Coordinates of C-alpha atoms and ligand atoms in Angstrom, one line a residue:
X27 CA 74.9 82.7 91.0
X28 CA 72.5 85.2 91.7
X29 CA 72.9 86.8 95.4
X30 CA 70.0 88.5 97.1
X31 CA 71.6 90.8 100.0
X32 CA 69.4 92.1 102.5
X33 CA 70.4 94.8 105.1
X34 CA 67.5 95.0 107.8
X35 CA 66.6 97.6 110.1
X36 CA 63.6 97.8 112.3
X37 CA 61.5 99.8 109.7
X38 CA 63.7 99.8 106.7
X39 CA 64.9 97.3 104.2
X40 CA 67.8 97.9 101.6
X41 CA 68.6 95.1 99.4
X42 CA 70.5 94.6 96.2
X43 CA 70.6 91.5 93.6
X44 CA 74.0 90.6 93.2
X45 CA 75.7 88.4 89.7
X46 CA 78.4 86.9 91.5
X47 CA 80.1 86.3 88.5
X48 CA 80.1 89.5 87.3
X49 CA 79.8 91.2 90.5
X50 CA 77.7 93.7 88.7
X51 CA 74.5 95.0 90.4
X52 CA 71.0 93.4 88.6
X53 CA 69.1 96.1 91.0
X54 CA 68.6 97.8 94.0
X55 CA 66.0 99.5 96.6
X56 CA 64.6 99.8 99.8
X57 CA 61.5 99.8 101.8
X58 CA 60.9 102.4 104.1
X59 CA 58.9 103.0 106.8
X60 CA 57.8 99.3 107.4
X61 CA 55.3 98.7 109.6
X62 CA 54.1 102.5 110.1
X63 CA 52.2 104.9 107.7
X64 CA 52.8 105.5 104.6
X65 CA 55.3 102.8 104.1
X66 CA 57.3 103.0 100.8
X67 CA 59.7 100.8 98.5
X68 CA 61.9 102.4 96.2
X69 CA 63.3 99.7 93.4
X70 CA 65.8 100.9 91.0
X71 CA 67.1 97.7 87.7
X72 CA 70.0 98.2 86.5
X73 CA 70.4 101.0 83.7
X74 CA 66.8 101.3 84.6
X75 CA 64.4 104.0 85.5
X76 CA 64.2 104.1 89.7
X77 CA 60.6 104.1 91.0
X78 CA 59.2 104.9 94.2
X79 CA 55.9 103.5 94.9
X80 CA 53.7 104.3 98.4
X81 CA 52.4 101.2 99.7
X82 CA 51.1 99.4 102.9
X83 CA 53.8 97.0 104.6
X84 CA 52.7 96.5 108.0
X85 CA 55.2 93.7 108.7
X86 CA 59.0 92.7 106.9
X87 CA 57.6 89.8 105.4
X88 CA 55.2 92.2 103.5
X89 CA 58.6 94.4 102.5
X90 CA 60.6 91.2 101.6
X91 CA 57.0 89.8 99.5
X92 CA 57.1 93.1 97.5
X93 CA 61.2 93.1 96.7
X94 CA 60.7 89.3 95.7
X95 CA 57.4 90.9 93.1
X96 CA 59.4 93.5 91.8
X97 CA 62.6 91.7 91.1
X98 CA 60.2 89.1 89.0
X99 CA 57.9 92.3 87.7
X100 CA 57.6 90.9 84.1
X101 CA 57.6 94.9 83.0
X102 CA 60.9 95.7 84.9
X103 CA 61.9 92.7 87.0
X104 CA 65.4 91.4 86.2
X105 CA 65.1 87.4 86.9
X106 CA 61.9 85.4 85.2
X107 CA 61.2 83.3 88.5
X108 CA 62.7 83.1 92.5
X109 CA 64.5 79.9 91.2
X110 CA 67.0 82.0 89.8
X111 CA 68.0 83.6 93.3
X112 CA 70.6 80.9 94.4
X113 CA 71.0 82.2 97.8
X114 CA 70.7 85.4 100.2
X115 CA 73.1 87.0 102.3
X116 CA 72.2 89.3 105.4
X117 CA 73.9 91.6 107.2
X118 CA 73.6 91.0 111.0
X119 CA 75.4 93.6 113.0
X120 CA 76.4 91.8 116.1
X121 CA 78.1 88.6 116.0
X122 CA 79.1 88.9 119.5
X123 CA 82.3 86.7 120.1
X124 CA 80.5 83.4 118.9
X125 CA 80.8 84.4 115.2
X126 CA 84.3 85.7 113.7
X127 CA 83.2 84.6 110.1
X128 CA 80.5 84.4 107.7
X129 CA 77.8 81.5 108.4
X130 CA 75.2 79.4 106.6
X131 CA 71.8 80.0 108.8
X132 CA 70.5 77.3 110.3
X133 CA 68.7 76.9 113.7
X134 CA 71.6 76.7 116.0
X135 CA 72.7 79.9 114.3
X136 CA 69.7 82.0 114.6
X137 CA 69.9 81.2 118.2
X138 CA 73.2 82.3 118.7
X139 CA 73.0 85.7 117.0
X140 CA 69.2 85.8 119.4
X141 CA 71.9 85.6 122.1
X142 CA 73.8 88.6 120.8
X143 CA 70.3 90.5 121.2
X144 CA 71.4 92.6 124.4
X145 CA 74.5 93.4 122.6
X146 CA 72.8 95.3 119.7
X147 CA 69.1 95.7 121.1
X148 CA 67.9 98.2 118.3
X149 CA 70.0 96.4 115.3
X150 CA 69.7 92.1 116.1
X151 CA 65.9 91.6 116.4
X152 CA 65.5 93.2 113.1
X153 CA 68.1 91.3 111.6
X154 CA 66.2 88.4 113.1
X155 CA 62.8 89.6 111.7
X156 CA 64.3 90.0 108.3
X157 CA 66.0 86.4 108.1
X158 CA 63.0 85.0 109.2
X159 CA 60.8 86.9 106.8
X160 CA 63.0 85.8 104.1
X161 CA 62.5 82.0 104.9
X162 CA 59.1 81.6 104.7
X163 CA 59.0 83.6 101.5
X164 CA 61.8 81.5 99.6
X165 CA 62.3 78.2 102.2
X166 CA 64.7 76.2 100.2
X167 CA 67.2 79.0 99.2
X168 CA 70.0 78.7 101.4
X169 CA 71.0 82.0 103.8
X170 CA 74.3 83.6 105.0
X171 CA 74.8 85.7 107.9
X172 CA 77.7 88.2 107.5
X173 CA 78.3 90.3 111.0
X174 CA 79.6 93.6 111.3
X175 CA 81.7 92.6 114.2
X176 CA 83.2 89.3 112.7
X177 CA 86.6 91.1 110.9
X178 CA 87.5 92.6 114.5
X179 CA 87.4 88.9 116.1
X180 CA 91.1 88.9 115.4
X181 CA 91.6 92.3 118.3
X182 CA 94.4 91.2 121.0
X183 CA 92.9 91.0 124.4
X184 CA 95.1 94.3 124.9
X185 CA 92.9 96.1 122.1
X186 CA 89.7 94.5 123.1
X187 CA 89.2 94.9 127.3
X188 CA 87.5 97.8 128.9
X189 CA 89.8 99.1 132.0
X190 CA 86.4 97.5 134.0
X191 CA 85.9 95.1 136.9
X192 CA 87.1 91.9 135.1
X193 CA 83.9 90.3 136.3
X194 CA 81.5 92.1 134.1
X195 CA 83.6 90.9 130.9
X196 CA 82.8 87.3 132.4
X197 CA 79.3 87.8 133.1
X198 CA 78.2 90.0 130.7
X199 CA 81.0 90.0 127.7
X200 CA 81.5 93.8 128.0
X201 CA 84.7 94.1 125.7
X202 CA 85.1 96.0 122.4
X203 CA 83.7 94.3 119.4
X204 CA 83.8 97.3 116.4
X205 CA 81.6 97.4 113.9
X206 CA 81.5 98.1 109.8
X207 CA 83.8 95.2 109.7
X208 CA 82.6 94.0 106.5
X209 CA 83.4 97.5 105.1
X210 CA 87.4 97.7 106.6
X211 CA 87.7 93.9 105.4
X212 CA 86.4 94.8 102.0
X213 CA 88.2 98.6 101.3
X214 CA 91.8 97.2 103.1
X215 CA 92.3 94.3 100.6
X216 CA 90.8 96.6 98.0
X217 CA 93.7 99.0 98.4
X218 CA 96.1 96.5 98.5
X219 CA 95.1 94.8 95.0
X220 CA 94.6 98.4 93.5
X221 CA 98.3 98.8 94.9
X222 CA 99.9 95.6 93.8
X223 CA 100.7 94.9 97.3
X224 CA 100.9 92.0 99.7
X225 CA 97.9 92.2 101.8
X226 CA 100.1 90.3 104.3
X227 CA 102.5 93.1 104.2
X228 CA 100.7 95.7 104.6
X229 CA 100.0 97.9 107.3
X230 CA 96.6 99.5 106.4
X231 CA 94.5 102.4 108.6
X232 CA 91.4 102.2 107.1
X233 CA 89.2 105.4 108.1
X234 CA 85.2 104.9 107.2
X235 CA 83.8 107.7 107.4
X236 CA 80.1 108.1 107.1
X237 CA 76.5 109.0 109.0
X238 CA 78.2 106.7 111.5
X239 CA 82.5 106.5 111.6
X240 CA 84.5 104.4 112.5
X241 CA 88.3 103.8 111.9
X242 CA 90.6 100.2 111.9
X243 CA 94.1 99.0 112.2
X244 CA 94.8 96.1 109.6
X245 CA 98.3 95.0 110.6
X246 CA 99.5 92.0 107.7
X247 CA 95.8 91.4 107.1
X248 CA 94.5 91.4 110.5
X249 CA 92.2 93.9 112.6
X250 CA 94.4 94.6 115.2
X251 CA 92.1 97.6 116.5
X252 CA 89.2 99.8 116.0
X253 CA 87.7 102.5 117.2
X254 CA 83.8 101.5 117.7
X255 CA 82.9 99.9 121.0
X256 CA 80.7 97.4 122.8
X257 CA 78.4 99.7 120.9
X258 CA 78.5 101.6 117.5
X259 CA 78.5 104.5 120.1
X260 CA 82.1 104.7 121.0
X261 CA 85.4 105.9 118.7
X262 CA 85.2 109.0 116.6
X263 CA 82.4 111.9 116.6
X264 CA 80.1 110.8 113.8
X265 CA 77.2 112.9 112.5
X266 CA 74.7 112.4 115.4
X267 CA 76.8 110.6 117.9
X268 CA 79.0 112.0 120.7
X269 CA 81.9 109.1 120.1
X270 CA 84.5 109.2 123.0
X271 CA 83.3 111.0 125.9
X272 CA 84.1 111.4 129.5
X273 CA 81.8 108.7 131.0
X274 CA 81.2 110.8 134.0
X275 CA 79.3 113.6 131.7
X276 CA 76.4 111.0 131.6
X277 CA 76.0 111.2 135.1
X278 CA 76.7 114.9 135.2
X279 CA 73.9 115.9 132.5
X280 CA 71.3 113.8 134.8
X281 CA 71.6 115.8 137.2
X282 CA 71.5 119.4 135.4
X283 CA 69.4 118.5 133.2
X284 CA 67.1 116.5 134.9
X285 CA 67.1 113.5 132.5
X286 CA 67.0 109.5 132.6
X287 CA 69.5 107.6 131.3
X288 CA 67.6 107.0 128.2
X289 CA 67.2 110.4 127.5
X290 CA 70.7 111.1 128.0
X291 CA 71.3 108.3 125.6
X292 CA 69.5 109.6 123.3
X293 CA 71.0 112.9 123.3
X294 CA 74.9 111.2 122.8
X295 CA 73.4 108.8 120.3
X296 CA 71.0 111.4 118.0
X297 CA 71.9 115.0 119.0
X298 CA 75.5 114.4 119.4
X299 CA 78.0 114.4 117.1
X300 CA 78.8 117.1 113.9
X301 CA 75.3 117.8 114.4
X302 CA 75.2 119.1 117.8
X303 CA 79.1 120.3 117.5
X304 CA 77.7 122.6 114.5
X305 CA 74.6 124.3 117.1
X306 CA 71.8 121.6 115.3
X307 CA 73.3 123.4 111.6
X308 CA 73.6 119.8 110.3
X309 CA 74.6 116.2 110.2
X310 CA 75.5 116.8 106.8
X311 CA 78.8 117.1 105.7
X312 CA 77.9 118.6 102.4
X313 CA 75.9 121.3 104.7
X314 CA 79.1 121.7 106.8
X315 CA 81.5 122.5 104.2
X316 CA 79.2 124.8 102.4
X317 CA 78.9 126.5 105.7
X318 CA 83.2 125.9 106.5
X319 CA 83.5 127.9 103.0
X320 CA 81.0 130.7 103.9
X321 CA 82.6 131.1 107.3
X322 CA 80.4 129.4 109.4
X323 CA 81.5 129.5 113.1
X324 CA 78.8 126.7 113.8
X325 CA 80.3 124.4 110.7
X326 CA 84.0 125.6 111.1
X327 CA 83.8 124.0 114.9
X328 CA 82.2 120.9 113.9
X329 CA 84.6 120.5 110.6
X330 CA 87.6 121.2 112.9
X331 CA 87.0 118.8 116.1
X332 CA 85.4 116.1 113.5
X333 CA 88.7 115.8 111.4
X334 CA 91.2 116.8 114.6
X335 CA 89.6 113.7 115.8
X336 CA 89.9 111.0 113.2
X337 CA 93.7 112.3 112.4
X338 CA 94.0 111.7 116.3
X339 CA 93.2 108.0 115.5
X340 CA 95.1 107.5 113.0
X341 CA 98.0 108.7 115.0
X342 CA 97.0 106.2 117.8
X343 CA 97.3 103.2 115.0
X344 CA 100.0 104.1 113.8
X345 CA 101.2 103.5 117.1
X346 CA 99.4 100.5 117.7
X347 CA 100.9 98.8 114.4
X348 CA 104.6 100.3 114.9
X349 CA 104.1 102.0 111.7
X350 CA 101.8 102.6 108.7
X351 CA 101.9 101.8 105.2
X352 CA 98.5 103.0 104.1
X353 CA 95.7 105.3 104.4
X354 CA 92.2 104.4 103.3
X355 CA 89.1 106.9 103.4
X356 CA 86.2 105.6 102.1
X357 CA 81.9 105.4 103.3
X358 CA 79.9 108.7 102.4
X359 CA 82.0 111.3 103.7
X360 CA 85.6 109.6 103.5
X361 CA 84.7 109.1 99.7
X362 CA 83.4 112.3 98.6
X363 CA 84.4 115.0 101.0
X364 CA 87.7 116.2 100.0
X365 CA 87.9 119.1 102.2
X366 CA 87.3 116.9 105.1
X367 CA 90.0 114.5 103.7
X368 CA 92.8 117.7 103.3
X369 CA 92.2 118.5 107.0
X370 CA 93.0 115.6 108.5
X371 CA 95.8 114.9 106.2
X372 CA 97.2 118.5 107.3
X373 CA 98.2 116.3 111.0
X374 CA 99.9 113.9 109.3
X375 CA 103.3 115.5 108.1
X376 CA 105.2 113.3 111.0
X377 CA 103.9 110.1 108.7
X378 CA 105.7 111.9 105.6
X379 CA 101.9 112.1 104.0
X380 CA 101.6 114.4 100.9
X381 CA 98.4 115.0 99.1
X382 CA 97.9 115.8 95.1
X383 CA 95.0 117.7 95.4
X384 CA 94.0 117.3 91.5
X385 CA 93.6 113.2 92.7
X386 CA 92.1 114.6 96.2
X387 CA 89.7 116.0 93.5
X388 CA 88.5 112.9 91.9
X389 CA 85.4 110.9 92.9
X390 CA 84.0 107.7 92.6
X391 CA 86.6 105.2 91.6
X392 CA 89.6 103.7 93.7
X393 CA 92.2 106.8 93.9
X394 CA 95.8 107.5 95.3
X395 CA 95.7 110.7 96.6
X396 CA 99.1 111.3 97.9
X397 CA 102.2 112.3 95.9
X398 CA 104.3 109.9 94.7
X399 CA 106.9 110.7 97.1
X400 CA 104.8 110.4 100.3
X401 CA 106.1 108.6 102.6
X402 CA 102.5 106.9 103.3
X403 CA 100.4 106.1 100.6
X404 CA 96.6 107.5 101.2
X405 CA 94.1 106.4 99.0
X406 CA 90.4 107.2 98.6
X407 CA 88.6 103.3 98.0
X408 CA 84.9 103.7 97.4
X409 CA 83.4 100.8 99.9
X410 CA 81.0 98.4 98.4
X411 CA 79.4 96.1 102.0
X412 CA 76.7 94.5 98.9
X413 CA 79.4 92.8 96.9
X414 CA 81.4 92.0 100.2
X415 CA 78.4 90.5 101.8
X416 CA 77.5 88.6 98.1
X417 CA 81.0 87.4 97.7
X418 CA 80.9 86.0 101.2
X419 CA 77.9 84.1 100.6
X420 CA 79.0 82.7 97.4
X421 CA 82.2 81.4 99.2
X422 CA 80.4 79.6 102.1
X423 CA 77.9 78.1 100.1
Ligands
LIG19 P1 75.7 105.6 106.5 O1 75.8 104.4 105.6 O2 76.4 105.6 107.8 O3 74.3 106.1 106.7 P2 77.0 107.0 104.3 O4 78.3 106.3 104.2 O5 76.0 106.8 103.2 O6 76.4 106.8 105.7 O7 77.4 108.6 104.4 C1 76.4 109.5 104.5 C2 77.0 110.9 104.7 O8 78.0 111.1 103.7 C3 76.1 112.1 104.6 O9 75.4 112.3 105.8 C4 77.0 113.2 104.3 O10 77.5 113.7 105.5 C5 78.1 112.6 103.5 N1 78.2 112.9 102.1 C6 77.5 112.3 101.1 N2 77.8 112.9 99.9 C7 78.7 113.9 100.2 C8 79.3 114.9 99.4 N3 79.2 115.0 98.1 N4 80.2 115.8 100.0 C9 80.3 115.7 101.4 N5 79.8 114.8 102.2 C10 78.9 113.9 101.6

């Protein structure tokens, strides 16, 4: 079967056709800039040339019309007609505690994840927008909902509560809920076929590490904990957000500073992180080690806290779990960055970990990294939420 995936923002679209068979990529793109000037889509076949093309899109169902026209492009379109497209599978990021698995869409459904709207204001609606764009574009092509928050479902009450009134958890559901769950579920069972290894056995840190980080305890299979809140704001510094803070800096910075809430919000969620650790140098972790390796005080500070950080986590989980079998870095800089990688594996002599910096070298493919007598095995597994979210649909339907 052929599996449309859609990922929808609130003015971008990426999406990827999906051979569920072969789970090789037909082709890929995204739309950009939906609903505001000089809107853009960017389609790339497979083995093909990409192209970029500048063109209006005031609304998603104008974005999700032009995907569907270049996918069937008789020039560089990969199916002949829609009828080929057996189903589509979204990402939704909040599943709140109604959904801890993959769903068909139907009515009730799009209710309930409308009902998670006030848990993920800026990410929900959008997903909304783009389900519903999808449907009157290709109505009898059945749709999956995959949620970022469904993998973390299985979080003890111990992991999941806020040390808050218990009142506001039964009003307003104000717990822990993590996110990039559909990238730990994915990169943790990776590691343990790539390893040969019981998935049930294994305990399994799996550290995703990109624009936005977060890190997971898979004890035997199961999240046990994660580091990403009620909110993707919460856990480790990422490249714009703060991550763990005092909460009583928010009120603090008011004052001084003489902002609202939402502005302080938008300081912790867009000029926080590496990016305002650095002195506004970058977000970038390519930036940041060019910078560590110059000398850089700005990138050396943001390179140091960043990884102190994650290894701090991955301490805590190993704690949480009573042990750890593996370590899994994956997501844009987990994957690529292996400076970033040697650094926090430098805290991490008490879990016997060893690095072979020839494999800490490698890129791109699914890689053990430590030596073969390391106590803990740490591995690099490039993460791949498409095929996760296409192999999910395929299942449910
Ligand atoms: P997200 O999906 O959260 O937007 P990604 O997982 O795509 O993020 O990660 C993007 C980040 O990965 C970039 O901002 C950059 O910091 C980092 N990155 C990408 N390529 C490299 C590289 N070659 N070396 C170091 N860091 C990289």
């Amino acid at each position: 079967m052929k599996v449309l995936v859609i990922n929808c923002g609130s003015s971008s679209l990426k999406f990827q056709l999906i051979d569920s068979e072969s789970e090789s990529c037909l082709a890929k793109g995204l739309c950009e800039r939906i609903g505001i000037e000089g809107s853009m889509i960017t389609y790339a076949p497979e083995g093909g040339e990409k192209e970029k093309n500048v063109t209006p899109m005031p609304d998603h169902t104008e974005a999700i019309r032009l995907v569907l026209e270049a996918l069937t492009n008789s020039k560089t379109g990969v199916v002949k007609s829609l009828d080929e497209i057996g189903a589509v599978g979204h990402r939704v990021v909040h599943g709140g505690e109604k959904f801890a698995q993959s769903v068909v869409i139907d009515d009730e459904v799009m209710k309930a994840i409308e009902e998670c709207n006030d848990l993920a204001p800026l990410h929900n609606p959008a997903n909304l927008i783009g389900i519903n764009a999808c449907k009157a574009l290709m109505p009898k092509t059945p749709m999956v909902a995959v949620f970022d928050t469904a993998f973390h479902q299985t979080m003890p009450e111990e992991a999941y509560m806020y040390g808050l009134p218990y009142e506001y958890y039964k009003k307003y559901k104000i717990r822990r809920y993590g996110f990039h769950g559909t990238s730990h579920s994915y990169v943790s069972k990776r590691a343990s076929e790539v390893l040969g290894m019981s998935y049930e056995n294994l305990k399994i840190v799996v550290c995703h590490l990109g624009n936005g980080a977060s890190v997971s305890a898979v004890k035997h299979g199961r999240c046990v904990d994660t580091s990403m809140g009620l909110t993707p704001l919460q856990g480790l510094i990422m490249g714009t957000r703060s991550g763990d803070i005092d909460p009583a800096i928010i009120e603090f910075l008011a004052h001084k500073e003489n902002k609202s809430i939402d502005e302080i919000m938008a300081v912790l969620n867009k000029k926080s992180g590496v990016l305002g650790l650095s002195d506004n140098l970058s977000s970038d972790f390519r930036d940041l080690e060019e910078g560590y390796h110059k000398g850089d005080e700005n990138a050396i500070r943001a390179m140091k806290t960043f990884c102190y950080n994650v290894a701090k986590y991955i301490g805590a989980y190993a704690a949480a779990m009573n042990g750890v079998d593996v370590i899994c870095f994956t997501a844009g800089v987990g994957e690529n960055a292996a400076l970033v990688r040697t650094f926090i594996c430098e805290y991490l002599g008490y879990l016997g970990v060893k690095i072979d910096q020839e494999a800490n070298g490698k890129r791109g493919e699914d890689t053990v990294i430590s030596t073969i007598d390391s106590k803990t095995t740490v591995m690099v597994i490039p993460t791949n939420e498409e095929l996760a979210i296409a192999r999910e649909t395929v299942k449910l339907l």
